[in-house]
PDB file of C-alpha atoms (C1' of nucleotides) in Angstrom:
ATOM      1  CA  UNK Y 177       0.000   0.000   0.000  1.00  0.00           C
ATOM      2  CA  UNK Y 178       2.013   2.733  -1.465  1.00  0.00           C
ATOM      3  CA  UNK Y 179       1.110   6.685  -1.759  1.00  0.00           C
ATOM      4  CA  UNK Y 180       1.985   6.397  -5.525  1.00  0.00           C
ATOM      5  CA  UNK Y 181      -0.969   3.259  -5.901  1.00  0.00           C
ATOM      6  CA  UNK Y 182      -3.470   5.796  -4.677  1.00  0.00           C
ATOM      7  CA  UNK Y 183      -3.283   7.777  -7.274  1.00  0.00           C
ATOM      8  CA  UNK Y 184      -4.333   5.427 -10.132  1.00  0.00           C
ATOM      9  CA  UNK Y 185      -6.950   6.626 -11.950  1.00  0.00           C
ATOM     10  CA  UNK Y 186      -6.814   9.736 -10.167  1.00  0.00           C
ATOM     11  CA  UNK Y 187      -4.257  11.672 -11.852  1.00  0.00           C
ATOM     12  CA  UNK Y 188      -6.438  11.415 -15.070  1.00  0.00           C
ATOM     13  CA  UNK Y 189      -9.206  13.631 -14.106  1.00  0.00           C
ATOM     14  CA  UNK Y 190      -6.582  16.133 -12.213  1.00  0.00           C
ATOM     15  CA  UNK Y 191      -5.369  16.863 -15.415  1.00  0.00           C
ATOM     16  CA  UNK Y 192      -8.315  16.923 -17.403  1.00  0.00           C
ATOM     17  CA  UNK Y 193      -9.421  19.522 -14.653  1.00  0.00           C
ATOM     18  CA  UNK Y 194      -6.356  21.864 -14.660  1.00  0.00           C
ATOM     19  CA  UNK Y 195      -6.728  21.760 -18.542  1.00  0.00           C
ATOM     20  CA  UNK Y 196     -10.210  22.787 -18.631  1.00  0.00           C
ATOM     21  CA  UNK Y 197      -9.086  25.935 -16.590  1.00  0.00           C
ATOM     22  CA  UNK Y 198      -7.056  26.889 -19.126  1.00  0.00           C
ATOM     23  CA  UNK Y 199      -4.736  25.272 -21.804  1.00  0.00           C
ATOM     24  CA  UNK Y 200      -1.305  23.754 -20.620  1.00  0.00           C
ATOM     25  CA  UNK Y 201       1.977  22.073 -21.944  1.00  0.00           C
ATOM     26  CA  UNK Y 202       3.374  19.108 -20.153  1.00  0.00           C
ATOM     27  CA  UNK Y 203       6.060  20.394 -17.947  1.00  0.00           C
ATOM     28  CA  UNK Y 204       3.770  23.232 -16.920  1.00  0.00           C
ATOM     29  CA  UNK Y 205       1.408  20.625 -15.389  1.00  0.00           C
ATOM     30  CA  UNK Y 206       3.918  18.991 -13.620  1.00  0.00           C
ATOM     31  CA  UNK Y 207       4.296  22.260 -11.815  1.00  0.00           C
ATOM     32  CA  UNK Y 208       0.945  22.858 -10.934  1.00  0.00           C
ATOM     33  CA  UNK Y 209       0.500  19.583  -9.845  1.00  0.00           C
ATOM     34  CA  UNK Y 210       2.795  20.513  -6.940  1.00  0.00           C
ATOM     35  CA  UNK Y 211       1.732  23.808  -6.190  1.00  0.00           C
ATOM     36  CA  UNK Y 212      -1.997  21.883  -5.658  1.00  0.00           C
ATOM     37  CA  UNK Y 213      -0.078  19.624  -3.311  1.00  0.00           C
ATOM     38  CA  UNK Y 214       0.568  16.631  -4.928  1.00  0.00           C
ATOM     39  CA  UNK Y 215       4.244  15.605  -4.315  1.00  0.00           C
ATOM     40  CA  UNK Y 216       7.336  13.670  -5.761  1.00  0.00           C
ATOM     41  CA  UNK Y 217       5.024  13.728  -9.651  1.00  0.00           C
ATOM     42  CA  UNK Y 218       7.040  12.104 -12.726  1.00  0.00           C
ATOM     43  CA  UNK Y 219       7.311  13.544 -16.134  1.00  0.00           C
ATOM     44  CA  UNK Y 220       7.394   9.413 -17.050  1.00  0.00           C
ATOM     45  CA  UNK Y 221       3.663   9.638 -15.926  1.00  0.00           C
ATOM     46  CA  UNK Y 222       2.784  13.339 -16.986  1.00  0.00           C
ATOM     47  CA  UNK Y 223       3.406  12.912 -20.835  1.00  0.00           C
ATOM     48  CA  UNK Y 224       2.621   9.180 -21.686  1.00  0.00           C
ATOM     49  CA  UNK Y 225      -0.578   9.828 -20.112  1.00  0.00           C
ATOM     50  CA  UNK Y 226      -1.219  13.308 -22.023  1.00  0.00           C
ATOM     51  CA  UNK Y 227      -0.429  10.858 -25.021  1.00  0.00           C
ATOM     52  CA  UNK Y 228      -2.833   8.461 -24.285  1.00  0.00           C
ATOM     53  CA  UNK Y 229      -5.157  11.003 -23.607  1.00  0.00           C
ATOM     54  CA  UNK Y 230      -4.788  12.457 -27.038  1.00  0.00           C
ATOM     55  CA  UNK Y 231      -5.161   8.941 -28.798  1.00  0.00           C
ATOM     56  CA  UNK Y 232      -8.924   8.631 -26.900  1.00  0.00           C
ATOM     57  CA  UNK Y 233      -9.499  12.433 -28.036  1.00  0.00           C
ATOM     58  CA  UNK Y 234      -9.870  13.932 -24.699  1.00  0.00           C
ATOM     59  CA  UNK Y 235      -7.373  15.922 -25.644  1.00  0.00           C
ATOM     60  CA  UNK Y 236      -6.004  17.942 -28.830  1.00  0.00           C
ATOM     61  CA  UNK Y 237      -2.563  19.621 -28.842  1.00  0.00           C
ATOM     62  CA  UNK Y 238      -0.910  22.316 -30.576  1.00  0.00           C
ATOM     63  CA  UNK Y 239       2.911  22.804 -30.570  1.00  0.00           C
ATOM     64  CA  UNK Y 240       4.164  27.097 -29.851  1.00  0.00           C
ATOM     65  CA  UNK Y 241       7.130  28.422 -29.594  1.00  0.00           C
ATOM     66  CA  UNK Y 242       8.534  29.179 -26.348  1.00  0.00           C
ATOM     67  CA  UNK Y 243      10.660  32.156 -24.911  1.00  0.00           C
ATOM     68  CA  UNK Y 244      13.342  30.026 -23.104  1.00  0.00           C
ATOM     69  CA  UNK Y 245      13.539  26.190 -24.695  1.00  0.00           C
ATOM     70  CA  UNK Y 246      12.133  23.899 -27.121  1.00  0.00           C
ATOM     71  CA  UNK Y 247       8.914  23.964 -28.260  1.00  0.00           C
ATOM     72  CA  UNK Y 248       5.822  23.617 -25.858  1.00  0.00           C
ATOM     73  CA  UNK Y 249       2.666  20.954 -27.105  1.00  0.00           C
ATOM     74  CA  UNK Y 250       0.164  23.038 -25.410  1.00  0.00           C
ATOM     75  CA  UNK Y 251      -3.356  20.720 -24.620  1.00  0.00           C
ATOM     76  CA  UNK Y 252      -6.898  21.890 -24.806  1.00  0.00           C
ATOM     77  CA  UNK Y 253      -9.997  19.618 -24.132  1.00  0.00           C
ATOM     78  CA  UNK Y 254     -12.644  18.475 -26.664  1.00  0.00           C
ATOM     79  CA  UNK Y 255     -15.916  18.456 -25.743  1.00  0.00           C
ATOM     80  CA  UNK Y 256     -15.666  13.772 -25.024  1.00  0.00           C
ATOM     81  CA  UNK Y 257     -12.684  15.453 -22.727  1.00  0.00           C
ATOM     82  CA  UNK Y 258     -15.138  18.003 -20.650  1.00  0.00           C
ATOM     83  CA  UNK Y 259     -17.481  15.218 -20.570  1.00  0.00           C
ATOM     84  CA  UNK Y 260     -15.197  12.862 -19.059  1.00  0.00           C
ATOM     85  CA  UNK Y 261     -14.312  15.372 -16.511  1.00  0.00           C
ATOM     86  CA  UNK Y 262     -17.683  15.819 -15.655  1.00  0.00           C
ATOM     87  CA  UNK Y 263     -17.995  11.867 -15.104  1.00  0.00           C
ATOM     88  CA  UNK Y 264     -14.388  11.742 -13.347  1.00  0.00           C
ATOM     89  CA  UNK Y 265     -15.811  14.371 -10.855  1.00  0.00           C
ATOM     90  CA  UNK Y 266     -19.054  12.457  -9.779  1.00  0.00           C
ATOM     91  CA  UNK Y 267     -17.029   9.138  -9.441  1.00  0.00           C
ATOM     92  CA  UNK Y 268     -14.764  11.096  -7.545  1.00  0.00           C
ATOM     93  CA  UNK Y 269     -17.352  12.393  -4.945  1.00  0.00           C
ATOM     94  CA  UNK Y 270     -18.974   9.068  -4.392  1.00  0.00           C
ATOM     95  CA  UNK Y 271     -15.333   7.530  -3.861  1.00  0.00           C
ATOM     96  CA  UNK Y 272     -14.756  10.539  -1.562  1.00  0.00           C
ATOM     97  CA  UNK Y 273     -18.219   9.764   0.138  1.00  0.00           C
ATOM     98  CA  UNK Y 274     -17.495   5.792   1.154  1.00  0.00           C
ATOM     99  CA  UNK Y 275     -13.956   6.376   2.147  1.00  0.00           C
ATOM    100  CA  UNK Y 276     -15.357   8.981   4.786  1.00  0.00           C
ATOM    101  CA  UNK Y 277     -18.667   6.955   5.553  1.00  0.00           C
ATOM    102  CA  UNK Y 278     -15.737   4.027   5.960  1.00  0.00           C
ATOM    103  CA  UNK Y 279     -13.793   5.576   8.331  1.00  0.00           C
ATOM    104  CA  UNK Y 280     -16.055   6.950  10.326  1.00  0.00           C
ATOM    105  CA  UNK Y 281     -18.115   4.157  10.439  1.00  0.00           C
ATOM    106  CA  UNK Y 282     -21.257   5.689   9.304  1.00  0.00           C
ATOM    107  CA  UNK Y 283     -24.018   3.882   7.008  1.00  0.00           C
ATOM    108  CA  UNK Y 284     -24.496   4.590   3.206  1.00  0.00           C
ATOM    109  CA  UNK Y 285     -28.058   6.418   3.636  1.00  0.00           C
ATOM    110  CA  UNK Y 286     -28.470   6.992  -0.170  1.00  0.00           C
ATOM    111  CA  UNK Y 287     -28.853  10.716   1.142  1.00  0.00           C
TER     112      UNK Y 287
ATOM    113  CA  UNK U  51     -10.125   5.642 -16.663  1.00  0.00           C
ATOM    114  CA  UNK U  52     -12.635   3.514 -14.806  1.00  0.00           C
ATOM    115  CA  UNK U  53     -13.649   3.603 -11.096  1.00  0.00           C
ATOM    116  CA  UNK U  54     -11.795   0.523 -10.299  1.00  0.00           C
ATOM    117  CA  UNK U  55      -8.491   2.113 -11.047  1.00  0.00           C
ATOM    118  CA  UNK U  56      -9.512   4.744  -8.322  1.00  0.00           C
ATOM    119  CA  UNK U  57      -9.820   1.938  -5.663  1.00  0.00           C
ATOM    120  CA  UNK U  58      -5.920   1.026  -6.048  1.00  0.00           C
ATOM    121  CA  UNK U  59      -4.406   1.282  -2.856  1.00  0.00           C
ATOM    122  CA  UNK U  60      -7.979   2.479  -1.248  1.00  0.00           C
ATOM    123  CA  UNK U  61      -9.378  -0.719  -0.486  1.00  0.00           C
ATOM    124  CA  UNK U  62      -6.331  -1.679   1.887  1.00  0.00           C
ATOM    125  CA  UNK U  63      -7.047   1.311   4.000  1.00  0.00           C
ATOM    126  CA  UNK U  64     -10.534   0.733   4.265  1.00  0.00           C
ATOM    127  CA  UNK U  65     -10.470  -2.973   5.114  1.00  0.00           C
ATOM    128  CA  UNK U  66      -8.218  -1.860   7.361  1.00  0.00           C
ATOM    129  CA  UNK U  67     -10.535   0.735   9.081  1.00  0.00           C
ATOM    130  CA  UNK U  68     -13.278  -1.913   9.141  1.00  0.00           C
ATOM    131  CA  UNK U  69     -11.591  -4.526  10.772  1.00  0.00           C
ATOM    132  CA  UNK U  70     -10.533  -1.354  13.561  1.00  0.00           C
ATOM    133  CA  UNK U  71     -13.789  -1.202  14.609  1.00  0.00           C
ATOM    134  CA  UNK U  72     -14.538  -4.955  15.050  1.00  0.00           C
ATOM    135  CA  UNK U  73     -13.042  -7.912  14.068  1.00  0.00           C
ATOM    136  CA  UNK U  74     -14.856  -9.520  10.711  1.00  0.00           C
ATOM    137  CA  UNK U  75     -14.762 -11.773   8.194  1.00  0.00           C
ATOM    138  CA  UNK U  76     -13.922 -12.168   4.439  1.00  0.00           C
ATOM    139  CA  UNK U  77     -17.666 -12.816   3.003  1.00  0.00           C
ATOM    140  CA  UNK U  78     -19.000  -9.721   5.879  1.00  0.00           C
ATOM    141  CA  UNK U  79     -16.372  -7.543   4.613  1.00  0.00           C
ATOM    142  CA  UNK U  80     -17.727  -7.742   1.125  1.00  0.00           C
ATOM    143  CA  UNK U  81     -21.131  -7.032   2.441  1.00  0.00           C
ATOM    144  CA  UNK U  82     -20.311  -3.789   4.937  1.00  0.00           C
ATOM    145  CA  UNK U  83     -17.904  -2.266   1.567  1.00  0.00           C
ATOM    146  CA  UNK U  84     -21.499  -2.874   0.357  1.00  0.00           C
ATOM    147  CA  UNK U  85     -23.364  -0.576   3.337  1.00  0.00           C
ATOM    148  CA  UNK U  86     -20.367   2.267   3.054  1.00  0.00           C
ATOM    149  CA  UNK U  87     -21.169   2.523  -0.739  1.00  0.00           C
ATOM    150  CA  UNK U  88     -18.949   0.595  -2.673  1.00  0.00           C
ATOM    151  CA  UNK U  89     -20.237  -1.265  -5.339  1.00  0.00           C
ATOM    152  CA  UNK U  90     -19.638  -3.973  -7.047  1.00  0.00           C
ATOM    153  CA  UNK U  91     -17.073  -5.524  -4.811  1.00  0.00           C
ATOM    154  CA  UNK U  92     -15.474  -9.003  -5.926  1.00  0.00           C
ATOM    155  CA  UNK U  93     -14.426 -11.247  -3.679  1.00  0.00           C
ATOM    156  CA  UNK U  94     -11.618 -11.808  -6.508  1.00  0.00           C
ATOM    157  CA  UNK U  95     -10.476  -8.764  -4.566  1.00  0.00           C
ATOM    158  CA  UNK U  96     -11.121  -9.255  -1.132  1.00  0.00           C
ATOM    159  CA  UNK U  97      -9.878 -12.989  -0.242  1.00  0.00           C
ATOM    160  CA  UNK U  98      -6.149 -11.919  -2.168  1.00  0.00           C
ATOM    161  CA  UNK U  99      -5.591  -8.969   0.054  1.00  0.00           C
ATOM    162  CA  UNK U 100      -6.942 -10.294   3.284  1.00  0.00           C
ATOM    163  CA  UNK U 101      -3.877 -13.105   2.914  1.00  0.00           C
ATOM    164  CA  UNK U 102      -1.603 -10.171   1.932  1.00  0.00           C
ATOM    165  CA  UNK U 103      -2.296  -8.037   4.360  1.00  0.00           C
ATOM    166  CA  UNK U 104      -1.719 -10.975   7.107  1.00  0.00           C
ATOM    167  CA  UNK U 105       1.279 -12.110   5.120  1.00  0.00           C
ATOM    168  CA  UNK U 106       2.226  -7.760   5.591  1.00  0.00           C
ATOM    169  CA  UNK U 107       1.414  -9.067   9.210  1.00  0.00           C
ATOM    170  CA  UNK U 108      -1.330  -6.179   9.734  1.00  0.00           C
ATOM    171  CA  UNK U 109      -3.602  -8.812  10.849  1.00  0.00           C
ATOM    172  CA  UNK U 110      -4.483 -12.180  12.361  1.00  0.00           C
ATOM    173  CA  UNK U 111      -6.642 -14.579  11.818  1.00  0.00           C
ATOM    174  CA  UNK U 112      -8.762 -17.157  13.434  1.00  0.00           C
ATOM    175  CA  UNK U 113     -11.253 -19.535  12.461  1.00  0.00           C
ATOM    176  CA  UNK U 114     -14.986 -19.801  13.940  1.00  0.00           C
ATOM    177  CA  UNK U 115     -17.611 -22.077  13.538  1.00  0.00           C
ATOM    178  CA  UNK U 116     -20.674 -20.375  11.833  1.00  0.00           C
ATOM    179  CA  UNK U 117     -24.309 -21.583  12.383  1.00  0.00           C
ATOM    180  CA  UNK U 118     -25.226 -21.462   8.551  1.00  0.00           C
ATOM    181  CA  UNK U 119     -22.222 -22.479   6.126  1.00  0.00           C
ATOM    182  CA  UNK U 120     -18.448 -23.844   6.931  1.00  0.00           C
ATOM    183  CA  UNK U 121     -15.992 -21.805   8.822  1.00  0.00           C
ATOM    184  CA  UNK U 122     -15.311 -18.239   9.008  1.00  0.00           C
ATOM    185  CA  UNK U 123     -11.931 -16.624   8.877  1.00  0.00           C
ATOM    186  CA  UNK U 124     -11.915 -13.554  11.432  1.00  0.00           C
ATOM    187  CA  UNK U 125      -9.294 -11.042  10.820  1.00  0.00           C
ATOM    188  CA  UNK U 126      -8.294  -8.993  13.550  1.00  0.00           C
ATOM    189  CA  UNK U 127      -5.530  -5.757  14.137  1.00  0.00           C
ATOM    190  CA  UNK U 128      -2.285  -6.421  15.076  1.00  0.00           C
ATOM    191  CA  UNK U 129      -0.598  -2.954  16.350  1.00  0.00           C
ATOM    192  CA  UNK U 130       1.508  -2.527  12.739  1.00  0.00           C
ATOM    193  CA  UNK U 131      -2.185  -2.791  11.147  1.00  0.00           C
ATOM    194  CA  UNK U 132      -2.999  -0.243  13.768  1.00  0.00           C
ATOM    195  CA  UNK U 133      -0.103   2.061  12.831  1.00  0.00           C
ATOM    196  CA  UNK U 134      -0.753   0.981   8.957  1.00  0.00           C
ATOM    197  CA  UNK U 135      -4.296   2.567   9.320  1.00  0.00           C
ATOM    198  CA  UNK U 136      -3.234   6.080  11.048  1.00  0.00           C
ATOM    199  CA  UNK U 137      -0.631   6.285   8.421  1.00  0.00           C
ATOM    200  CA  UNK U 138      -3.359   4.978   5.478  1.00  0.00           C
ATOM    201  CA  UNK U 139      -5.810   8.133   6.917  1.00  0.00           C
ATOM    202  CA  UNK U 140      -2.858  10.751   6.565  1.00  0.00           C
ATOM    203  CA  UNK U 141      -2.463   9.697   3.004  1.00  0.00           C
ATOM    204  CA  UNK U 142      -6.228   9.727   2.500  1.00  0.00           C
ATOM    205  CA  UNK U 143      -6.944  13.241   3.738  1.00  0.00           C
ATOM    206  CA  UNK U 144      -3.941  14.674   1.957  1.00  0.00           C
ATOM    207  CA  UNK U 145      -5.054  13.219  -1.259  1.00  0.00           C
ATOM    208  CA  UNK U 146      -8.483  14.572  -0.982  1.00  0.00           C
ATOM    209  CA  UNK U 147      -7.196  17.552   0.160  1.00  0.00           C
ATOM    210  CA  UNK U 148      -5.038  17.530  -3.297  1.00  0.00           C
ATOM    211  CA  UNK U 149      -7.772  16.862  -5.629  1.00  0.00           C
ATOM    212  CA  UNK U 150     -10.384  18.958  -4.383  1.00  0.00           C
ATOM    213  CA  UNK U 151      -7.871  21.801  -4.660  1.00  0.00           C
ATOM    214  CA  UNK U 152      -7.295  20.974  -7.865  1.00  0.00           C
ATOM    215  CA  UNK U 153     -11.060  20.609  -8.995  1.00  0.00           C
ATOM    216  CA  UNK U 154     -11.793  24.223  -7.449  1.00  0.00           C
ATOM    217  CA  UNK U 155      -8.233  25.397  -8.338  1.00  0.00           C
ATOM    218  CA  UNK U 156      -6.915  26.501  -5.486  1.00  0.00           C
ATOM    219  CA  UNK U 157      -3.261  26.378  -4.798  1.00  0.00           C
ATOM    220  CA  UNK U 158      -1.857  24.364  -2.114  1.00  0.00           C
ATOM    221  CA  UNK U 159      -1.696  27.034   0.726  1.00  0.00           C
ATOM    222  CA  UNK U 160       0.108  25.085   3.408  1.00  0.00           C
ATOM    223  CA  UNK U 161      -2.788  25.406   5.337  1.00  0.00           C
TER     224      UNK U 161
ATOM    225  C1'  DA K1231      32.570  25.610 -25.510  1.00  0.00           C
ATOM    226  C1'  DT K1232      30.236  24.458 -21.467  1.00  0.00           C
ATOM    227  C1'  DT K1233      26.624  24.540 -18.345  1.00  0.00           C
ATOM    228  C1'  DA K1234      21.979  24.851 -16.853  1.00  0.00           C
ATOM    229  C1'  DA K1235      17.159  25.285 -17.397  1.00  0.00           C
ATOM    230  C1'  DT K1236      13.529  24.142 -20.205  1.00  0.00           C
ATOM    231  C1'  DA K1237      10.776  20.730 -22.726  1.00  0.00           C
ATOM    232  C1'  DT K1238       9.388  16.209 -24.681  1.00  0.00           C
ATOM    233  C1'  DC K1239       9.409  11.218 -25.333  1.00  0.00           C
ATOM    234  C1'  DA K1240      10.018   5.749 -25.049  1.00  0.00           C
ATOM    235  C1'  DT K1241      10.753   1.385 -22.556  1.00  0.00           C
ATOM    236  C1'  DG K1242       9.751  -1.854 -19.221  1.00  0.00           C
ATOM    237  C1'  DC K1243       8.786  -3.060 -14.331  1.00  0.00           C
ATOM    238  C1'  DA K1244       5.814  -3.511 -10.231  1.00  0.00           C
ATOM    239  C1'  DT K1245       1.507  -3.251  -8.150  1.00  0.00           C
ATOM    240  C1'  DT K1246      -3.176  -4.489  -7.682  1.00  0.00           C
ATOM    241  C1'  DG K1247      -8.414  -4.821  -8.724  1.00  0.00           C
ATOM    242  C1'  DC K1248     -11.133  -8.262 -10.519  1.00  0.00           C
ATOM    243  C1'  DA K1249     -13.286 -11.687 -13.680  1.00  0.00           C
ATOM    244  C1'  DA K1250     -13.731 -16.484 -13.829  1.00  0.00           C
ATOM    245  C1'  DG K1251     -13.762 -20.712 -12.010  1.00  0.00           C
ATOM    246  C1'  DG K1252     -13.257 -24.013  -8.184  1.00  0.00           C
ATOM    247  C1'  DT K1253     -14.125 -26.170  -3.396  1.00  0.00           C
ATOM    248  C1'  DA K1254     -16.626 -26.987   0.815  1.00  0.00           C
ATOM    249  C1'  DT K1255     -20.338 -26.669   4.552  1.00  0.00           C
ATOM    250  C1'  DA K1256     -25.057 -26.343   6.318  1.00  0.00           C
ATOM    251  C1'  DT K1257     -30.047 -26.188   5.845  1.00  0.00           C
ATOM    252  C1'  DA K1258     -34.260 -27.177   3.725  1.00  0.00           C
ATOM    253  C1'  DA K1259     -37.228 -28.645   0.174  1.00  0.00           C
ATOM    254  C1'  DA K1260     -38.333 -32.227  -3.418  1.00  0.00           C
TER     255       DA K1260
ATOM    256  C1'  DT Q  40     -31.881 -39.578  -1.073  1.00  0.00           C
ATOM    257  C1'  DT Q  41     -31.253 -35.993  -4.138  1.00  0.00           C
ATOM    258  C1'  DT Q  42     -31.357 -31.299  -5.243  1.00  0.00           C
ATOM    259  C1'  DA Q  43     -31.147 -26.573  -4.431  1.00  0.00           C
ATOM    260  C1'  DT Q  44     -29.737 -22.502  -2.038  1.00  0.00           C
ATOM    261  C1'  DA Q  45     -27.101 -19.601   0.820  1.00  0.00           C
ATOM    262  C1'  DT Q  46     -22.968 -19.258   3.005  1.00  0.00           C
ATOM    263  C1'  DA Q  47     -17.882 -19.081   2.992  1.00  0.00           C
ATOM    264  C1'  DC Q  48     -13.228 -19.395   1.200  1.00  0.00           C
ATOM    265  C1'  DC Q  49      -9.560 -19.752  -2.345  1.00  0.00           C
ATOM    266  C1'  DT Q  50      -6.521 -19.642  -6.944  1.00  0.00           C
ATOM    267  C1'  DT Q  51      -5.110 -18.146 -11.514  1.00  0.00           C
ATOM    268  C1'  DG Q  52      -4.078 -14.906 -14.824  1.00  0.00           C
ATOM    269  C1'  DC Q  53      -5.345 -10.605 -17.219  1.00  0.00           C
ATOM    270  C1'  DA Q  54      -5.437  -5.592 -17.661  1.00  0.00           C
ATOM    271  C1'  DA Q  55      -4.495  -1.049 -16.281  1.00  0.00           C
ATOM    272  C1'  DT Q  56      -1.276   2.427 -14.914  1.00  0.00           C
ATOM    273  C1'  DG Q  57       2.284   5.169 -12.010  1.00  0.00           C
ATOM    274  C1'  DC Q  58       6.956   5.774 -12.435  1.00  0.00           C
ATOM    275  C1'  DA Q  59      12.062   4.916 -12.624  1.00  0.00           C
ATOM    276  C1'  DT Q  60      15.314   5.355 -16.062  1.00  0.00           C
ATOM    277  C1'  DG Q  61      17.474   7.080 -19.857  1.00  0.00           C
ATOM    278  C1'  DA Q  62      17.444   9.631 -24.149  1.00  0.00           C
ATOM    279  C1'  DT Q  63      16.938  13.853 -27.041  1.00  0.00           C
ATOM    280  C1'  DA Q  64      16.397  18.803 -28.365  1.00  0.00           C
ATOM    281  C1'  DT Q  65      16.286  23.989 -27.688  1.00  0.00           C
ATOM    282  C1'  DT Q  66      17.628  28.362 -25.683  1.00  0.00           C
ATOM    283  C1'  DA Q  67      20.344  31.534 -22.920  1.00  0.00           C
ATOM    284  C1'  DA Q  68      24.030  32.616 -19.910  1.00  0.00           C
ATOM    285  C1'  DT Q  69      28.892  32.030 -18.366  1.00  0.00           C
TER     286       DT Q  69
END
DNA sequence: ATTAATATCATGCATTGCAAGGTATATAAA
DNA sequence: TTTATATACCTTGCAATGCATGATATTAAT
């Protein structure tokens, strides 16, 4: 039971979240994944999983210029990506529900 | 990105928080995940991590006679399961505290 | 020319939830 | 007796995914 195995499945809809609040390139998101507190984040997870992302077209990209480096891929969402955010947030509340319920012992009461 | 991704390296915690409050078996775990809102829950999953977790020697187990079906396997807390759960809960609130920050983008403030 | 910061990508391992299938016990109905 | 049902546990192997590692390219400063 590892910090890292907690985040599967999670990390999707964080990024899909911080891209709908604005478009992003890779490396930027591994930034702002730490300032939101997530610690210790790989660029060997960030960009395969933007990639996979594009290939179920959650995602489109767009490569710019940048001021101090190589060129940026900056992502946007398509409308199946806003959608999926929309699901990834619901799933997350009800997983955020049990795990509370769980631990303090309390019944599901189907509100 | 499917909801049982998001259980990886949940379910451990909140077996763990289960068996806390009283001791229980495998089939009655399945059943309270049940109650707390999980859904779905195989016992594909259960039975594996049960012997892992005693094999991780977080808990013991002992068998009981039941008055409708063979034995029952009660799992109980030893004090590293104890000290596996506090540290399980730390994780847990810090990830939810991650991810909601994230959904309502707020930066990490330190509190 | 060298260094450092920025920026992206590919490969393969380790972990773990779960579907599928199997075994065994107890009770009750046929 | 035989069958069915609910209870209770277990094993095997697949699929998904975070990440360690290592590679490559661009720009600016020393």
């Amino acid at each position: 039971m590892s910090s890292t195995q907690m985040l599967k499945g999670i990390i999707d809809g964080c990024i899909l979240a911080i891209i709908h609040n604005k478009e992003v390139y890779g490396y930027e998101l591994a930034e702002k994944l730490e300032e939101y507190g997530f610690h210790s984040f790989s660029e060997g997870t960030i960009y395969p999983l933007l990639i996979r992302m594009q290939k179920e077209e959650l995602v489109t990209s767009t490569l710019k210029k940048s001021t101090a480096g190589p060129r940026r891929k900056y992502y946007s969402l398509t409308p199946k990506g806003e959608l999926e955010l929309q699901k990834f947030m619901e799933r997350w509340h009800q997983l955020e529900s049990s795990v509370n319920r769980v631990l303090h012992h309390e019944s599901d009461t189907g509100q």
